[in-house]
Amino acid sequence: MPRFLAALVLVLATAAAALAQSAGDEIARLAPRWEEVSARIEAQIANPAIASDVLEGLRAEAVAVRDEARRLRDAAAEAVAPLRAQLDALGPPPAEGATEAPEIAEQRRQLSEAIARAEVPVKTAEAALRRAEAIISSIDSTLRGRFRDELLTIGPSPLSPGAWQAAAGDLMGRTQLELRDAMAGASRAGSALWVAAALAALGLALLIAVRGAVTRWFRARLARAMHGGRGGGLRGLLDGLGLMISAALIPGLGLVLIVLAVRTSGIVNGTAAPLIRDMGWLAIAMLGAYWLSETLFGPDVPARGLFPMGPDAARRARRATLVLGVVLGLDLMLIRGESAAWRSIESLSVISFVLIVLGSLSLWRLAGAIGAEVPAEARDDCDEEEGETGEAIGRVVRRLVVQAARLVAIVAPVLAAVGLNAAARFLLYPTLISGALFGACVVLVALVDEAVEAALRDSSGPPRLNGRLRLIPVLFGFVLGILALPLLALIWGARESDLDGIRAMLVEGISIGETRISPVDFIVFVVIFSAGYLLTRLLQALLRVTVLPQTSLDTGGQKAVASIVGYLGIVLAALAAISATGLDLSNLAIVAGALSVGIGFGLQTVVSNFVSGLILLIERPIKEGDWVKVGEVEGTVRRIAVRATEIQTFDRAVVTVPNADFITSTVMNRTHRSTTGRIILKVGVAYGTDTRRVAQVLSEVARGCDLLLPRPEPKVVFRGFGADSLDFELFCYLRDVTTMLDATTFLNHAIAERFREEGIEIPFAQRDIHLRDLDRIAALLRELRDGGEGGRTAQGRPAAGDEGARA
């Protein structure tokens, strides 16, 4: 047997080594190349004069080495894990001086040698991986330092006269050169000039005549649609979509024809050719600015604008947006384009300063238009409460945007004036592009929102479903915001390699101890848990509709079974999702133990209510529909949850009672096992009445009430002799305890009628007051009267002789 175990271990070790052979062979084959690439990159990045674009290329090579080494390392490490598990199964090695069985010692030796051989490629790949990561970190640090130095480098001030003289000389020289080239090109163009002229005329016609006619037509239709009601319905949606498309398509086509005409003419060539190629950026910027100004502000159809503002403010905002588009396009064409290489540093500084000042002034005007007071007629006609809340949030967001825009409009020209041209451009133009991106996202979300509202306006679906469908624009806006984050990062200076690193980190996840958590695992968890949750709800629905109605359980019992199945299904779905993601929760045992102590002290009440809710669902001392009284609360049970129970009082108020109160306190349930109940009526008759006749009358009245049970029979008890009456009690048993008030009212009316017929008197309390020593009281009153009259006579008032007249 020991020999068999040793042979089995040898076979397993050989199989594991075979599994790791392919990864090990590939590592051994690629290791020299990794070494050569890493050494070459290290030698190149040691040169401080190396260009940034070259560094980006070297970084890409290092990233390729890193990813390849990591993949092969993980593949080789998978073969080591079973060998280590087998070695751990043999237990710790014997202590010094101790011995173990020769077979076990041989197995331990073979496994140790197999692990050592299998770890050689793992360690080789790990070393290459660490070296590549160090190279990547060094290149990233160099590039960030260069970017920082570029922002903080002070260049020639555009305010110096020398800079303007140099810029003027450069401009005149370039203009003369380009005019000479244009004249030479015109002499050689021939018939191409006519083709270019036709293209230019067609482009101008699209920009001026066609664009104006189409937009005016759509605006008129929109105005009529908006006049008919808020949003304009499906017609308003289609007209708005047509206006948005025409605002982008027609001007874009016109600009393309004009640029094509200039290139076809042959007039512009030689030194002006790069400038013409860069004019595409100007056209794109102007087109985007025009589209945003039309869709965001809607100056011609105020009710259609996405920003609530008056017509005058909307027109100012549109003009400022158009100027900002021109400024951004000129910067892309003159500063960042190919033609910038022909200009001097002073000339670039002056051109950039002029554009920054013009853009800052326009940004200030745009901020003023956005921050202007919104007229009452431009506000949304929504509910008062929603309007106040939305208006408050809108004011806060508007104030923040206006303050940030004005700060940029102040700081950017100042930085450019002192020579920090790169910092000024980095502050102004990313702000403009970020605003354009935000505006485009707002337009898309508004378009989806209007589409949903147009679809639901004439819909006859249930309100709950319509409310959920109205969440589609919110979800779309959230997804759109997530997708816009990488673009914002690129706008504000992030490199594509930085985004690749973030993407790799998100895909591979982060390590917490020995557990690696990645977004993929999170998505798997959400998908599996959601599937389990949906299956649980489906099973609950099937139980409620098909299975439980066929059983002998009452309604409360059926709901309790369905609730328990729902809780068990959710727990199983969570366990399945955790198992599918491969999370090792054993490492969280200590943390869970510590949390349990905190739960025991801090969440004692919550846990108590939860356990009590489970007890209520299992033992069912109460159920939905029962008439219960717990403490001072009395009413009908409407819902039993795991934490609390809802009771609807007879005043139609809903009281939430913690479940622990039903377990720890006395609960009266009038309808637990049956709906029968008992009422007691107290009746008093006058002294002298025939008591046996009274008892007979009460019994006959009770037998004549259909709301009472015939068995047990009603019972009359002669309770005793009261201070004012002979006291009787009538005990009756109800068919349905919920008719207690009706039965009481019927019996009281019937008793009053029979007593009146039988001449039985219902007494009321009478009291006789006896006064003692009346003679002494009368004498005292006379003394008080005589003393009062004497005092009045002494003061000159009527004397005693006038008593008769006064009397």
CSV table of C-alpha atoms in Angstrom, one decimal, residues 99-406:
chain,number,residue,atom,x,y,z
A,99,THR,CA,11.6,10.7,12.0
A,100,GLU,CA,8.7,9.8,9.8
A,101,ALA,CA,7.8,6.9,7.7
A,102,PRO,CA,10.1,6.3,4.7
A,103,GLU,CA,7.3,6.3,2.3
A,104,ILE,CA,6.0,9.7,3.5
A,105,ALA,CA,9.5,11.1,3.4
A,106,GLU,CA,10.0,9.9,-0.2
A,107,GLN,CA,6.6,11.5,-1.2
A,108,ARG,CA,7.6,14.8,0.5
A,109,ARG,CA,11.0,14.8,-1.3
A,110,GLN,CA,9.4,14.1,-4.7
A,111,LEU,CA,6.8,16.8,-4.2
A,112,SER,CA,9.3,19.3,-3.1
A,113,GLU,CA,11.5,18.7,-6.1
A,114,ALA,CA,8.5,18.9,-8.4
A,115,ILE,CA,7.4,22.2,-6.8
A,116,ALA,CA,11.0,23.6,-7.2
A,117,ARG,CA,11.1,22.7,-10.9
A,118,ALA,CA,7.6,24.1,-11.5
A,119,GLU,CA,8.4,27.4,-9.8
A,120,VAL,CA,11.4,28.2,-12.0
A,121,PRO,CA,9.3,29.5,-14.9
A,122,VAL,CA,6.9,31.2,-12.5
A,123,LYS,CA,9.8,33.2,-10.9
A,124,THR,CA,11.3,34.0,-14.3
A,125,ALA,CA,8.0,35.4,-15.5
A,126,GLU,CA,7.6,37.3,-12.2
A,127,ALA,CA,11.0,38.9,-12.6
A,128,ALA,CA,10.2,40.0,-16.1
A,129,LEU,CA,6.8,41.3,-15.0
A,130,ARG,CA,8.3,43.4,-12.1
A,131,ARG,CA,11.0,44.9,-14.4
A,132,ALA,CA,8.3,45.9,-17.0
A,133,GLU,CA,6.2,47.5,-14.4
A,134,ALA,CA,9.2,49.5,-13.1
A,135,ILE,CA,9.9,50.7,-16.7
A,136,ILE,CA,6.2,51.7,-17.2
A,137,SER,CA,6.2,53.6,-13.9
A,138,SER,CA,9.4,55.4,-14.9
A,139,ILE,CA,8.0,56.5,-18.2
A,140,ASP,CA,4.8,57.6,-16.7
A,141,SER,CA,6.7,59.7,-14.2
A,142,THR,CA,8.8,61.3,-16.9
A,143,LEU,CA,5.7,62.2,-19.1
A,144,ARG,CA,3.8,63.7,-16.1
A,145,GLY,CA,6.9,65.7,-15.2
A,146,ARG,CA,7.2,67.1,-18.7
A,147,PHE,CA,3.5,67.9,-18.8
A,148,ARG,CA,3.8,69.8,-15.5
A,149,ASP,CA,6.9,71.6,-16.7
A,150,GLU,CA,5.1,72.6,-19.9
A,151,LEU,CA,2.2,74.2,-18.0
A,152,LEU,CA,4.6,76.1,-15.7
A,153,THR,CA,7.0,77.3,-18.4
A,154,ILE,CA,6.9,81.1,-18.8
A,155,GLY,CA,7.2,82.1,-22.5
A,156,PRO,CA,7.3,85.5,-24.2
A,157,SER,CA,4.7,87.9,-22.9
A,158,PRO,CA,2.1,88.8,-25.6
A,159,LEU,CA,1.9,92.3,-24.1
A,160,SER,CA,5.5,93.2,-25.1
A,161,PRO,CA,5.7,95.5,-28.2
A,162,GLY,CA,8.4,93.2,-29.6
A,163,ALA,CA,6.0,90.2,-29.7
A,164,TRP,CA,3.5,92.2,-31.7
A,165,GLN,CA,6.1,93.5,-34.1
A,166,ALA,CA,7.3,89.9,-34.7
A,167,ALA,CA,3.8,88.7,-35.1
A,168,ALA,CA,3.0,91.5,-37.6
A,169,GLY,CA,6.1,90.8,-39.6
A,170,ASP,CA,5.4,87.0,-39.6
A,171,LEU,CA,1.8,87.7,-40.7
A,172,MET,CA,2.8,90.0,-43.5
A,173,GLY,CA,5.5,87.7,-44.7
A,174,ARG,CA,3.2,84.7,-44.7
A,175,THR,CA,0.4,86.7,-46.4
A,176,GLN,CA,2.7,87.9,-49.2
A,177,LEU,CA,4.0,84.4,-49.8
A,178,GLU,CA,0.5,82.8,-49.8
A,179,LEU,CA,-0.8,85.5,-52.2
A,180,ARG,CA,2.1,84.8,-54.6
A,181,ASP,CA,1.3,81.1,-54.4
A,182,ALA,CA,-2.4,81.8,-55.0
A,183,MET,CA,-1.8,84.0,-58.1
A,184,ALA,CA,0.4,81.3,-59.5
A,185,GLY,CA,-2.2,78.6,-58.8
A,186,ALA,CA,-5.0,80.7,-60.3
A,187,SER,CA,-3.0,81.0,-63.5
A,188,ARG,CA,-2.7,77.3,-63.7
A,189,ALA,CA,-6.2,76.4,-62.5
A,190,GLY,CA,-8.1,77.0,-65.7
A,191,SER,CA,-11.5,75.3,-65.8
A,192,ALA,CA,-11.1,74.1,-62.2
A,193,LEU,CA,-12.0,77.6,-61.0
A,194,TRP,CA,-15.5,77.3,-62.5
A,195,VAL,CA,-16.0,74.0,-60.7
A,196,ALA,CA,-14.7,75.5,-57.5
A,197,ALA,CA,-17.0,78.5,-57.9
A,198,ALA,CA,-20.0,76.3,-58.4
A,199,LEU,CA,-19.2,74.2,-55.3
A,200,ALA,CA,-18.7,77.4,-53.3
A,201,ALA,CA,-22.0,78.8,-54.5
A,202,LEU,CA,-23.8,75.6,-53.6
A,203,GLY,CA,-22.2,75.6,-50.2
A,204,LEU,CA,-23.1,79.2,-49.5
A,205,ALA,CA,-26.7,78.5,-50.6
A,206,LEU,CA,-26.9,75.6,-48.2
A,207,LEU,CA,-25.5,77.7,-45.3
A,208,ILE,CA,-27.7,80.7,-45.9
A,209,ALA,CA,-30.8,80.1,-47.9
A,210,VAL,CA,-31.6,76.4,-47.4
A,211,ARG,CA,-30.6,76.3,-43.7
A,212,GLY,CA,-32.7,79.3,-43.0
A,213,ALA,CA,-35.7,78.1,-44.8
A,214,VAL,CA,-35.6,74.6,-43.3
A,215,THR,CA,-35.0,75.8,-39.7
A,216,ARG,CA,-37.8,78.4,-40.0
A,217,TRP,CA,-40.2,75.7,-41.3
A,218,PHE,CA,-39.4,73.4,-38.3
A,219,ARG,CA,-39.6,76.2,-35.8
A,220,ALA,CA,-43.0,77.2,-37.1
A,221,ARG,CA,-44.2,73.6,-36.7
A,222,LEU,CA,-42.7,73.4,-33.3
A,223,ALA,CA,-44.3,76.6,-32.2
A,224,ARG,CA,-47.7,75.3,-33.2
A,225,ALA,CA,-47.1,71.9,-31.5
A,226,MET,CA,-45.9,73.6,-28.3
A,227,HIS,CA,-48.9,75.9,-28.3
A,228,GLY,CA,-51.2,72.8,-28.3
A,229,GLY,CA,-49.8,71.5,-25.0
A,230,ARG,CA,-46.6,70.8,-23.1
A,231,GLY,CA,-44.1,68.8,-25.1
A,232,GLY,CA,-46.2,68.8,-28.3
A,233,GLY,CA,-46.6,65.0,-28.2
A,234,LEU,CA,-45.2,62.8,-31.0
A,235,ARG,CA,-45.5,65.6,-33.5
A,236,GLY,CA,-43.4,67.9,-31.3
A,237,LEU,CA,-40.8,65.1,-30.8
A,238,LEU,CA,-40.4,64.5,-34.6
A,239,ASP,CA,-40.3,68.2,-35.3
A,240,GLY,CA,-37.7,68.8,-32.7
A,241,LEU,CA,-35.6,65.9,-34.0
A,242,GLY,CA,-35.9,67.3,-37.5
A,243,LEU,CA,-34.7,70.7,-36.3
A,244,MET,CA,-31.7,69.1,-34.5
A,245,ILE,CA,-30.7,67.1,-37.5
A,246,SER,CA,-31.1,70.0,-39.9
A,247,ALA,CA,-29.2,72.2,-37.6
A,248,ALA,CA,-26.2,69.9,-37.9
A,249,LEU,CA,-26.6,68.3,-41.4
A,250,ILE,CA,-27.3,71.3,-43.7
A,251,PRO,CA,-24.5,73.6,-42.3
A,252,GLY,CA,-22.1,70.7,-42.2
A,253,LEU,CA,-22.8,69.8,-45.9
A,254,GLY,CA,-22.4,73.5,-46.8
A,255,LEU,CA,-19.0,73.8,-45.0
A,256,VAL,CA,-17.8,70.6,-46.7
A,257,LEU,CA,-18.6,72.0,-50.1
A,258,ILE,CA,-16.8,75.2,-49.4
A,259,VAL,CA,-13.7,73.5,-48.2
A,260,LEU,CA,-13.9,71.2,-51.2
A,261,ALA,CA,-14.2,74.2,-53.5
A,262,VAL,CA,-11.1,75.8,-52.0
A,263,ARG,CA,-9.1,72.6,-52.5
A,264,THR,CA,-10.4,72.1,-56.0
A,265,SER,CA,-9.6,75.6,-57.2
A,266,GLY,CA,-5.9,75.1,-57.0
A,267,ILE,CA,-5.5,78.7,-55.7
A,268,VAL,CA,-4.3,77.6,-52.3
A,269,ASN,CA,-1.2,75.4,-52.5
A,270,GLY,CA,2.3,75.3,-51.3
A,271,THR,CA,2.7,77.0,-47.9
A,272,ALA,CA,-1.1,77.5,-47.5
A,273,ALA,CA,-2.0,73.9,-48.1
A,274,PRO,CA,-1.6,72.9,-44.4
A,275,LEU,CA,-3.8,75.8,-43.4
A,276,ILE,CA,-6.5,74.6,-45.7
A,277,ARG,CA,-6.3,71.1,-44.3
A,278,ASP,CA,-6.6,72.5,-40.8
A,279,MET,CA,-9.8,74.4,-41.8
A,280,GLY,CA,-11.7,71.2,-41.2
A,281,TRP,CA,-11.2,71.7,-37.4
A,282,LEU,CA,-12.7,75.2,-37.7
A,283,ALA,CA,-15.7,73.9,-39.6
A,284,ILE,CA,-16.3,71.1,-37.1
A,285,ALA,CA,-16.1,73.5,-34.1
A,286,MET,CA,-18.4,76.0,-35.7
A,287,LEU,CA,-20.9,73.3,-36.7
A,288,GLY,CA,-20.9,71.9,-33.2
A,289,ALA,CA,-21.4,75.3,-31.6
A,290,TYR,CA,-24.3,76.1,-33.9
A,291,TRP,CA,-26.0,72.8,-33.2
A,292,LEU,CA,-25.6,73.2,-29.4
A,293,SER,CA,-26.8,76.8,-29.5
A,294,GLU,CA,-30.0,75.8,-31.4
A,295,THR,CA,-30.8,72.8,-29.2
A,296,LEU,CA,-29.8,74.0,-25.8
A,297,PHE,CA,-31.1,77.5,-25.8
A,298,GLY,CA,-33.9,77.5,-28.4
A,299,PRO,CA,-34.0,81.3,-28.8
A,300,ASP,CA,-36.7,81.1,-31.5
A,301,VAL,CA,-38.8,78.5,-29.7
A,302,PRO,CA,-38.4,79.3,-26.0
A,303,ALA,CA,-40.6,76.5,-24.8
A,304,ARG,CA,-38.3,74.1,-26.6
A,305,GLY,CA,-35.0,75.2,-25.0
A,306,LEU,CA,-33.5,72.8,-22.6
A,307,PHE,CA,-32.2,75.7,-20.4
A,308,PRO,CA,-35.1,77.8,-19.0
A,309,MET,CA,-34.3,81.4,-19.8
A,310,GLY,CA,-35.9,84.4,-21.4
A,311,PRO,CA,-35.7,85.1,-25.2
A,312,ASP,CA,-33.1,87.9,-24.8
A,313,ALA,CA,-30.9,85.7,-22.6
A,314,ALA,CA,-31.2,82.8,-25.0
A,315,ARG,CA,-30.1,85.0,-27.9
A,316,ARG,CA,-27.1,86.3,-26.0
A,317,ALA,CA,-26.2,82.7,-25.1
A,318,ARG,CA,-26.5,81.6,-28.7
A,319,ARG,CA,-24.2,84.4,-29.9
A,320,ALA,CA,-21.7,83.7,-27.2
A,321,THR,CA,-21.7,79.9,-28.0
A,322,LEU,CA,-21.1,80.6,-31.7
A,323,VAL,CA,-18.1,82.9,-30.9
A,324,LEU,CA,-16.7,80.3,-28.6
A,325,GLY,CA,-17.0,77.7,-31.4
A,326,VAL,CA,-15.1,80.0,-33.7
A,327,VAL,CA,-12.4,80.6,-31.1
A,328,LEU,CA,-12.0,76.9,-30.4
A,329,GLY,CA,-11.8,76.2,-34.2
A,330,LEU,CA,-9.2,78.9,-34.8
A,331,ASP,CA,-7.1,77.5,-32.0
A,332,LEU,CA,-7.2,74.1,-33.5
A,333,MET,CA,-6.4,75.5,-36.9
A,334,LEU,CA,-3.7,78.1,-36.1
A,335,ILE,CA,-2.1,76.9,-32.9
A,336,ARG,CA,-2.4,73.1,-32.9
A,337,GLY,CA,-2.6,72.5,-36.7
A,338,GLU,CA,0.1,71.8,-39.2
A,339,SER,CA,0.5,75.5,-40.1
A,340,ALA,CA,1.7,76.3,-36.6
A,341,ALA,CA,5.1,75.0,-37.5
A,342,TRP,CA,5.7,77.9,-39.9
A,343,ARG,CA,5.1,80.6,-37.2
A,344,SER,CA,7.5,82.0,-34.7
A,345,ILE,CA,7.0,81.6,-31.0
A,346,GLU,CA,6.1,85.3,-30.6
A,347,SER,CA,3.5,85.1,-33.3
A,348,LEU,CA,2.0,82.0,-31.7
A,349,SER,CA,1.9,83.8,-28.4
A,350,VAL,CA,0.1,86.8,-29.7
A,351,ILE,CA,-2.4,84.8,-31.7
A,352,SER,CA,-3.1,82.6,-28.7
A,353,PHE,CA,-3.5,85.6,-26.4
A,354,VAL,CA,-6.0,87.2,-28.7
A,355,LEU,CA,-8.0,84.0,-29.0
A,356,ILE,CA,-7.9,83.5,-25.2
A,357,VAL,CA,-9.1,87.1,-24.5
A,358,LEU,CA,-11.9,86.8,-27.1
A,359,GLY,CA,-12.9,83.3,-25.7
A,360,SER,CA,-12.9,84.6,-22.1
A,361,LEU,CA,-15.1,87.5,-23.0
A,362,SER,CA,-17.5,85.2,-24.7
A,363,LEU,CA,-17.4,82.8,-21.9
A,364,TRP,CA,-18.2,85.6,-19.5
A,365,ARG,CA,-21.2,86.7,-21.6
A,366,LEU,CA,-22.4,83.1,-21.8
A,367,ALA,CA,-22.2,82.8,-18.0
A,368,GLY,CA,-24.1,86.0,-17.6
A,369,ALA,CA,-26.9,84.7,-20.0
A,370,ILE,CA,-27.1,81.4,-18.1
A,371,GLY,CA,-27.2,83.2,-14.7
A,372,ALA,CA,-29.8,85.7,-15.7
A,373,GLU,CA,-33.1,85.6,-13.8
A,374,VAL,CA,-35.6,83.2,-15.4
A,375,PRO,CA,-38.9,84.8,-16.3
A,376,ALA,CA,-42.0,83.3,-14.9
A,377,GLU,CA,-43.4,82.4,-18.3
A,378,ALA,CA,-40.2,80.4,-19.1
A,379,ARG,CA,-40.5,78.2,-16.1
A,380,ASP,CA,-41.9,74.7,-16.4
A,381,ASP,CA,-45.6,74.4,-15.6
A,382,CYS,CA,-45.1,71.5,-13.3
A,383,ASP,CA,-46.6,70.8,-9.9
A,384,GLU,CA,-45.9,73.4,-7.2
A,385,GLU,CA,-43.9,71.1,-5.0
A,386,GLU,CA,-41.9,69.6,-7.8
A,387,GLY,CA,-41.4,73.1,-9.3
A,388,GLU,CA,-40.0,74.5,-6.1
A,389,THR,CA,-37.7,71.5,-5.6
A,390,GLY,CA,-36.5,71.5,-9.2
A,391,GLU,CA,-36.1,75.3,-9.2
A,392,ALA,CA,-34.0,75.1,-6.1
A,393,ILE,CA,-31.7,72.4,-7.5
A,394,GLY,CA,-31.5,74.3,-10.8
A,395,ARG,CA,-30.5,77.5,-9.1
A,396,VAL,CA,-27.7,75.8,-7.2
A,397,VAL,CA,-26.4,74.1,-10.3
A,398,ARG,CA,-26.7,77.2,-12.4
A,399,ARG,CA,-24.9,79.3,-9.7
A,400,LEU,CA,-22.0,76.8,-9.6
A,401,VAL,CA,-21.7,76.7,-13.4
A,402,VAL,CA,-21.8,80.5,-13.7
A,403,GLN,CA,-19.2,81.0,-10.9
A,404,ALA,CA,-16.8,78.4,-12.4
A,405,ALA,CA,-17.2,79.9,-15.9
A,406,ARG,CA,-16.5,83.4,-14.7
